[in-house]
Amino acid sequence: MLENTQHQHFILFKPYGYLSQFIYELKRKKKLLGEIYNFPQGTMAIGRLDEDSEGLLLLTTDGKVSEQIRSKKVDKEYYVQVDGVITPEAIEQLQKGVEIGFDGGKYITKPCRAFIVTEVPDFGPRAKKIRDERHGPTTWASITVNEGKFRQVRKMTAAVGFPTLRLVRVRIGNVYLQNLKAGEVLEVSNFNIDDATQKL
């Protein structure tokens, strides 16, 4: 358990189209976390989600907590909506590991958990429409990894022939997205990342 009463910790459902940061140095206008909620000074995101990814993001004012969580091999579970009806063979490939491009070279992902999701939580509509149903069917799958290469999950589904249309992180360790909607923030006393009996 990571706890410090002087610091503040937050769970956020990061909406589509926002960067996982508070400052953006380049001139192009970007949506930042400070526009979502009045976080206290010194708040930092633990890890990140890409601009076009959504879901669970942990934030804290405690640099030690941030470092401890980032240094662990913590499971991160994603629900991905993919183009087409994903096959059991593709799921098996994801579980075993697939080759993706990384840092100018090739990388084989580590074995992971993956399965087809039949009952998808109601995440609400995405800010930018996914696409029209006329373009064919889509499927949802769960992928759990404990490594975090750049855009890894998207690259993994593309590698097995099912490009990701929407990606929502639903769990980090033992912290769950629960029923939060896009843009909602929950302040918590601590992050029980390792406590297998606790769901915040």
PDB file of N, CA and C in Angstrom, residues 22-88:
ATOM      1  N   PHE A  22       0.375  18.326 -18.320  1.00  0.00           N
ATOM      2  CA  PHE A  22      -0.158  19.632 -17.942  1.00  0.00           C
ATOM      3  C   PHE A  22       0.471  20.770 -18.746  1.00  0.00           C
ATOM      4  N   ILE A  23       1.633  20.503 -19.334  1.00  0.00           N
ATOM      5  CA  ILE A  23       2.338  21.536 -20.099  1.00  0.00           C
ATOM      6  C   ILE A  23       2.673  20.983 -21.473  1.00  0.00           C
ATOM      7  N   TYR A  24       2.488  21.803 -22.489  1.00  0.00           N
ATOM      8  CA  TYR A  24       2.843  21.410 -23.863  1.00  0.00           C
ATOM      9  C   TYR A  24       3.606  22.563 -24.474  1.00  0.00           C
ATOM     10  N   GLU A  25       4.885  22.330 -24.795  1.00  0.00           N
ATOM     11  CA  GLU A  25       5.782  23.419 -25.183  1.00  0.00           C
ATOM     12  C   GLU A  25       5.604  23.874 -26.634  1.00  0.00           C
ATOM     13  N   LEU A  26       5.142  22.982 -27.482  1.00  0.00           N
ATOM     14  CA  LEU A  26       5.063  23.346 -28.893  1.00  0.00           C
ATOM     15  C   LEU A  26       3.899  24.296 -29.153  1.00  0.00           C
ATOM     16  N   LYS A  27       3.932  24.973 -30.292  1.00  0.00           N
ATOM     17  CA  LYS A  27       2.950  26.027 -30.541  1.00  0.00           C
ATOM     18  C   LYS A  27       1.555  25.494 -30.829  1.00  0.00           C
ATOM     19  N   ARG A  28       1.481  24.305 -31.411  1.00  0.00           N
ATOM     20  CA  ARG A  28       0.171  23.777 -31.767  1.00  0.00           C
ATOM     21  C   ARG A  28      -0.691  23.572 -30.521  1.00  0.00           C
ATOM     22  N   LYS A  29      -1.927  24.046 -30.558  1.00  0.00           N
ATOM     23  CA  LYS A  29      -2.807  23.966 -29.387  1.00  0.00           C
ATOM     24  C   LYS A  29      -3.219  22.517 -29.121  1.00  0.00           C
ATOM     25  N   LYS A  30      -3.030  22.095 -27.890  1.00  0.00           N
ATOM     26  CA  LYS A  30      -3.409  20.739 -27.475  1.00  0.00           C
ATOM     27  C   LYS A  30      -4.255  20.825 -26.211  1.00  0.00           C
ATOM     28  N   LYS A  31      -5.138  19.853 -26.026  1.00  0.00           N
ATOM     29  CA  LYS A  31      -5.940  19.796 -24.808  1.00  0.00           C
ATOM     30  C   LYS A  31      -5.117  19.122 -23.713  1.00  0.00           C
ATOM     31  N   LEU A  32      -5.061  19.744 -22.528  1.00  0.00           N
ATOM     32  CA  LEU A  32      -4.213  19.258 -21.445  1.00  0.00           C
ATOM     33  C   LEU A  32      -5.053  18.900 -20.219  1.00  0.00           C
ATOM     34  N   LEU A  33      -4.453  18.135 -19.298  1.00  0.00           N
ATOM     35  CA  LEU A  33      -5.184  17.622 -18.142  1.00  0.00           C
ATOM     36  C   LEU A  33      -5.759  18.718 -17.252  1.00  0.00           C
ATOM     37  N   GLY A  34      -5.070  19.851 -17.186  1.00  0.00           N
ATOM     38  CA  GLY A  34      -5.541  20.947 -16.345  1.00  0.00           C
ATOM     39  C   GLY A  34      -6.871  21.533 -16.790  1.00  0.00           C
ATOM     40  N   GLU A  35      -7.279  21.241 -18.023  1.00  0.00           N
ATOM     41  CA  GLU A  35      -8.565  21.730 -18.518  1.00  0.00           C
ATOM     42  C   GLU A  35      -9.720  20.840 -18.054  1.00  0.00           C
ATOM     43  N   ILE A  36      -9.400  19.653 -17.544  1.00  0.00           N
ATOM     44  CA  ILE A  36     -10.435  18.701 -17.140  1.00  0.00           C
ATOM     45  C   ILE A  36     -10.889  18.951 -15.703  1.00  0.00           C
ATOM     46  N   TYR A  37      -9.941  19.326 -14.833  1.00  0.00           N
ATOM     47  CA  TYR A  37     -10.220  19.372 -13.391  1.00  0.00           C
ATOM     48  C   TYR A  37      -9.196  20.304 -12.757  1.00  0.00           C
ATOM     49  N   ASN A  38      -9.591  20.913 -11.643  1.00  0.00           N
ATOM     50  CA  ASN A  38      -8.686  21.824 -10.950  1.00  0.00           C
ATOM     51  C   ASN A  38      -7.781  21.032 -10.003  1.00  0.00           C
ATOM     52  N   PHE A  39      -6.793  20.363 -10.598  1.00  0.00           N
ATOM     53  CA  PHE A  39      -5.852  19.571  -9.799  1.00  0.00           C
ATOM     54  C   PHE A  39      -4.963  20.504  -8.976  1.00  0.00           C
ATOM     55  N   PRO A  40      -4.520  20.062  -7.780  1.00  0.00           N
ATOM     56  CA  PRO A  40      -3.615  20.900  -6.987  1.00  0.00           C
ATOM     57  C   PRO A  40      -2.264  21.071  -7.675  1.00  0.00           C
ATOM     58  N   GLN A  41      -1.589  22.127  -7.294  1.00  0.00           N
ATOM     59  CA  GLN A  41      -0.271  22.392  -7.871  1.00  0.00           C
ATOM     60  C   GLN A  41       0.662  21.222  -7.577  1.00  0.00           C
ATOM     61  N   GLY A  42       1.473  20.855  -8.559  1.00  0.00           N
ATOM     62  CA  GLY A  42       2.424  19.764  -8.379  1.00  0.00           C
ATOM     63  C   GLY A  42       1.876  18.402  -8.738  1.00  0.00           C
ATOM     64  N   THR A  43       0.623  18.344  -9.231  1.00  0.00           N
ATOM     65  CA  THR A  43       0.064  17.053  -9.631  1.00  0.00           C
ATOM     66  C   THR A  43       0.748  16.569 -10.902  1.00  0.00           C
ATOM     67  N   MET A  44       1.040  15.271 -10.944  1.00  0.00           N
ATOM     68  CA  MET A  44       1.674  14.671 -12.132  1.00  0.00           C
ATOM     69  C   MET A  44       0.926  13.406 -12.511  1.00  0.00           C
ATOM     70  N   ALA A  45       0.907  13.100 -13.801  1.00  0.00           N
ATOM     71  CA  ALA A  45       0.322  11.840 -14.261  1.00  0.00           C
ATOM     72  C   ALA A  45       1.343  10.734 -14.072  1.00  0.00           C
ATOM     73  N   ILE A  46       0.873   9.558 -13.622  1.00  0.00           N
ATOM     74  CA  ILE A  46       1.749   8.394 -13.481  1.00  0.00           C
ATOM     75  C   ILE A  46       1.623   7.588 -14.773  1.00  0.00           C
ATOM     76  N   GLY A  47       2.666   7.622 -15.579  1.00  0.00           N
ATOM     77  CA  GLY A  47       2.565   6.995 -16.898  1.00  0.00           C
ATOM     78  C   GLY A  47       1.741   7.882 -17.822  1.00  0.00           C
ATOM     79  N   ARG A  48       1.292   7.312 -18.926  1.00  0.00           N
ATOM     80  CA  ARG A  48       0.564   8.148 -19.878  1.00  0.00           C
ATOM     81  C   ARG A  48      -0.366   7.299 -20.730  1.00  0.00           C
ATOM     82  N   LEU A  49      -1.294   7.997 -21.350  1.00  0.00           N
ATOM     83  CA  LEU A  49      -2.133   7.434 -22.402  1.00  0.00           C
ATOM     84  C   LEU A  49      -1.979   8.353 -23.602  1.00  0.00           C
ATOM     85  N   ASP A  50      -1.916   7.786 -24.793  1.00  0.00           N
ATOM     86  CA  ASP A  50      -1.791   8.613 -25.990  1.00  0.00           C
ATOM     87  C   ASP A  50      -2.997   9.536 -26.136  1.00  0.00           C
ATOM     88  N   GLU A  51      -2.830  10.556 -26.947  1.00  0.00           N
ATOM     89  CA  GLU A  51      -3.891  11.543 -27.176  1.00  0.00           C
ATOM     90  C   GLU A  51      -5.194  10.879 -27.632  1.00  0.00           C
ATOM     91  N   ASP A  52      -5.083   9.844 -28.482  1.00  0.00           N
ATOM     92  CA  ASP A  52      -6.286   9.203 -29.019  1.00  0.00           C
ATOM     93  C   ASP A  52      -6.702   7.966 -28.228  1.00  0.00           C
ATOM     94  N   SER A  53      -6.099   7.766 -27.040  1.00  0.00           N
ATOM     95  CA  SER A  53      -6.500   6.675 -26.152  1.00  0.00           C
ATOM     96  C   SER A  53      -7.253   7.252 -24.961  1.00  0.00           C
ATOM     97  N   GLU A  54      -8.066   6.402 -24.334  1.00  0.00           N
ATOM     98  CA  GLU A  54      -8.928   6.861 -23.248  1.00  0.00           C
ATOM     99  C   GLU A  54      -8.755   5.965 -22.032  1.00  0.00           C
ATOM    100  N   GLY A  55      -9.399   6.390 -20.935  1.00  0.00           N
ATOM    101  CA  GLY A  55      -9.505   5.498 -19.802  1.00  0.00           C
ATOM    102  C   GLY A  55      -8.683   5.880 -18.595  1.00  0.00           C
ATOM    103  N   LEU A  56      -8.313   4.857 -17.825  1.00  0.00           N
ATOM    104  CA  LEU A  56      -7.747   5.031 -16.487  1.00  0.00           C
ATOM    105  C   LEU A  56      -6.375   5.692 -16.516  1.00  0.00           C
ATOM    106  N   LEU A  57      -6.289   6.817 -15.798  1.00  0.00           N
ATOM    107  CA  LEU A  57      -5.017   7.508 -15.619  1.00  0.00           C
ATOM    108  C   LEU A  57      -4.915   7.860 -14.142  1.00  0.00           C
ATOM    109  N   LEU A  58      -3.786   7.503 -13.528  1.00  0.00           N
ATOM    110  CA  LEU A  58      -3.553   7.819 -12.119  1.00  0.00           C
ATOM    111  C   LEU A  58      -2.729   9.096 -12.033  1.00  0.00           C
ATOM    112  N   LEU A  59      -3.096   9.958 -11.086  1.00  0.00           N
ATOM    113  CA  LEU A  59      -2.358  11.206 -10.881  1.00  0.00           C
ATOM    114  C   LEU A  59      -2.065  11.368  -9.403  1.00  0.00           C
ATOM    115  N   THR A  60      -0.941  12.005  -9.092  1.00  0.00           N
ATOM    116  CA  THR A  60      -0.547  12.180  -7.695  1.00  0.00           C
ATOM    117  C   THR A  60       0.296  13.441  -7.549  1.00  0.00           C
ATOM    118  N   THR A  61       0.329  13.955  -6.319  1.00  0.00           N
ATOM    119  CA  THR A  61       1.251  15.055  -6.012  1.00  0.00           C
ATOM    120  C   THR A  61       2.545  14.514  -5.406  1.00  0.00           C
ATOM    121  N   ASP A  62       2.621  13.189  -5.260  1.00  0.00           N
ATOM    122  CA  ASP A  62       3.761  12.551  -4.590  1.00  0.00           C
ATOM    123  C   ASP A  62       4.675  11.882  -5.611  1.00  0.00           C
ATOM    124  N   GLY A  63       5.845  12.468  -5.819  1.00  0.00           N
ATOM    125  CA  GLY A  63       6.797  11.928  -6.786  1.00  0.00           C
ATOM    126  C   GLY A  63       7.265  10.528  -6.441  1.00  0.00           C
ATOM    127  N   LYS A  64       7.346  10.214  -5.125  1.00  0.00           N
ATOM    128  CA  LYS A  64       7.781   8.878  -4.702  1.00  0.00           C
ATOM    129  C   LYS A  64       6.758   7.820  -5.126  1.00  0.00           C
ATOM    130  N   VAL A  65       5.481   8.120  -4.951  1.00  0.00           N
ATOM    131  CA  VAL A  65       4.419   7.186  -5.346  1.00  0.00           C
ATOM    132  C   VAL A  65       4.476   6.957  -6.854  1.00  0.00           C
ATOM    133  N   SER A  66       4.642   8.048  -7.588  1.00  0.00           N
ATOM    134  CA  SER A  66       4.727   7.954  -9.048  1.00  0.00           C
ATOM    135  C   SER A  66       5.877   7.043  -9.455  1.00  0.00           C
ATOM    136  N   GLU A  67       7.022   7.243  -8.816  1.00  0.00           N
ATOM    137  CA  GLU A  67       8.220   6.452  -9.141  1.00  0.00           C
ATOM    138  C   GLU A  67       8.030   4.976  -8.791  1.00  0.00           C
ATOM    139  N   GLN A  68       7.417   4.718  -7.626  1.00  0.00           N
ATOM    140  CA  GLN A  68       7.212   3.332  -7.193  1.00  0.00           C
ATOM    141  C   GLN A  68       6.305   2.586  -8.163  1.00  0.00           C
ATOM    142  N   ILE A  69       5.235   3.227  -8.589  1.00  0.00           N
ATOM    143  CA  ILE A  69       4.296   2.555  -9.494  1.00  0.00           C
ATOM    144  C   ILE A  69       4.936   2.353 -10.865  1.00  0.00           C
ATOM    145  N   ARG A  70       5.643   3.361 -11.363  1.00  0.00           N
ATOM    146  CA  ARG A  70       6.259   3.242 -12.687  1.00  0.00           C
ATOM    147  C   ARG A  70       7.390   2.212 -12.703  1.00  0.00           C
ATOM    148  N   SER A  71       8.031   1.992 -11.556  1.00  0.00           N
ATOM    149  CA  SER A  71       9.168   1.065 -11.520  1.00  0.00           C
ATOM    150  C   SER A  71       8.721  -0.392 -11.416  1.00  0.00           C
ATOM    151  N   LYS A  72       7.473  -0.617 -11.052  1.00  0.00           N
ATOM    152  CA  LYS A  72       6.972  -1.989 -10.921  1.00  0.00           C
ATOM    153  C   LYS A  72       6.525  -2.512 -12.276  1.00  0.00           C
ATOM    154  N   LYS A  73       6.504  -3.823 -12.415  1.00  0.00           N
ATOM    155  CA  LYS A  73       5.926  -4.432 -13.617  1.00  0.00           C
ATOM    156  C   LYS A  73       4.431  -4.639 -13.347  1.00  0.00           C
ATOM    157  N   VAL A  74       3.700  -3.553 -13.452  1.00  0.00           N
ATOM    158  CA  VAL A  74       2.284  -3.571 -13.090  1.00  0.00           C
ATOM    159  C   VAL A  74       1.443  -3.957 -14.314  1.00  0.00           C
ATOM    160  N   ASP A  75       0.487  -4.850 -14.119  1.00  0.00           N
ATOM    161  CA  ASP A  75      -0.435  -5.201 -15.201  1.00  0.00           C
ATOM    162  C   ASP A  75      -1.293  -4.002 -15.577  1.00  0.00           C
ATOM    163  N   LYS A  76      -1.455  -3.818 -16.871  1.00  0.00           N
ATOM    164  CA  LYS A  76      -2.361  -2.780 -17.377  1.00  0.00           C
ATOM    165  C   LYS A  76      -3.319  -3.457 -18.349  1.00  0.00           C
ATOM    166  N   GLU A  77      -4.619  -3.328 -18.065  1.00  0.00           N
ATOM    167  CA  GLU A  77      -5.622  -3.975 -18.909  1.00  0.00           C
ATOM    168  C   GLU A  77      -6.314  -2.947 -19.784  1.00  0.00           C
ATOM    169  N   TYR A  78      -6.420  -3.280 -21.051  1.00  0.00           N
ATOM    170  CA  TYR A  78      -7.054  -2.400 -22.034  1.00  0.00           C
ATOM    171  C   TYR A  78      -8.215  -3.117 -22.704  1.00  0.00           C
ATOM    172  N   TYR A  79      -9.304  -2.389 -22.927  1.00  0.00           N
ATOM    173  CA  TYR A  79     -10.368  -2.877 -23.792  1.00  0.00           C
ATOM    174  C   TYR A  79     -10.174  -2.201 -25.141  1.00  0.00           C
ATOM    175  N   VAL A  80     -10.062  -3.005 -26.180  1.00  0.00           N
ATOM    176  CA  VAL A  80      -9.827  -2.451 -27.513  1.00  0.00           C
ATOM    177  C   VAL A  80     -10.967  -2.851 -28.448  1.00  0.00           C
ATOM    178  N   GLN A  81     -11.455  -1.878 -29.171  1.00  0.00           N
ATOM    179  CA  GLN A  81     -12.444  -2.136 -30.220  1.00  0.00           C
ATOM    180  C   GLN A  81     -11.673  -2.242 -31.524  1.00  0.00           C
ATOM    181  N   VAL A  82     -11.765  -3.401 -32.168  1.00  0.00           N
ATOM    182  CA  VAL A  82     -10.962  -3.623 -33.366  1.00  0.00           C
ATOM    183  C   VAL A  82     -11.851  -3.714 -34.603  1.00  0.00           C
ATOM    184  N   ASP A  83     -11.221  -3.483 -35.730  1.00  0.00           N
ATOM    185  CA  ASP A  83     -11.893  -3.530 -37.026  1.00  0.00           C
ATOM    186  C   ASP A  83     -12.059  -4.983 -37.451  1.00  0.00           C
ATOM    187  N   GLY A  84     -13.306  -5.435 -37.583  1.00  0.00           N
ATOM    188  CA  GLY A  84     -13.559  -6.813 -37.989  1.00  0.00           C
ATOM    189  C   GLY A  84     -13.915  -7.704 -36.818  1.00  0.00           C
ATOM    190  N   VAL A  85     -14.214  -8.946 -37.116  1.00  0.00           N
ATOM    191  CA  VAL A  85     -14.554  -9.940 -36.087  1.00  0.00           C
ATOM    192  C   VAL A  85     -13.280 -10.707 -35.752  1.00  0.00           C
ATOM    193  N   ILE A  86     -12.693 -10.387 -34.613  1.00  0.00           N
ATOM    194  CA  ILE A  86     -11.404 -10.974 -34.263  1.00  0.00           C
ATOM    195  C   ILE A  86     -11.557 -12.486 -34.040  1.00  0.00           C
ATOM    196  N   THR A  87     -10.570 -13.242 -34.477  1.00  0.00           N
ATOM    197  CA  THR A  87     -10.647 -14.705 -34.443  1.00  0.00           C
ATOM    198  C   THR A  87      -9.933 -15.266 -33.211  1.00  0.00           C
ATOM    199  N   PRO A  88     -10.307 -16.481 -32.799  1.00  0.00           N
ATOM    200  CA  PRO A  88      -9.584 -17.134 -31.699  1.00  0.00           C
ATOM    201  C   PRO A  88      -8.099 -17.285 -32.018  1.00  0.00           C
TER     202      PRO A  88
END
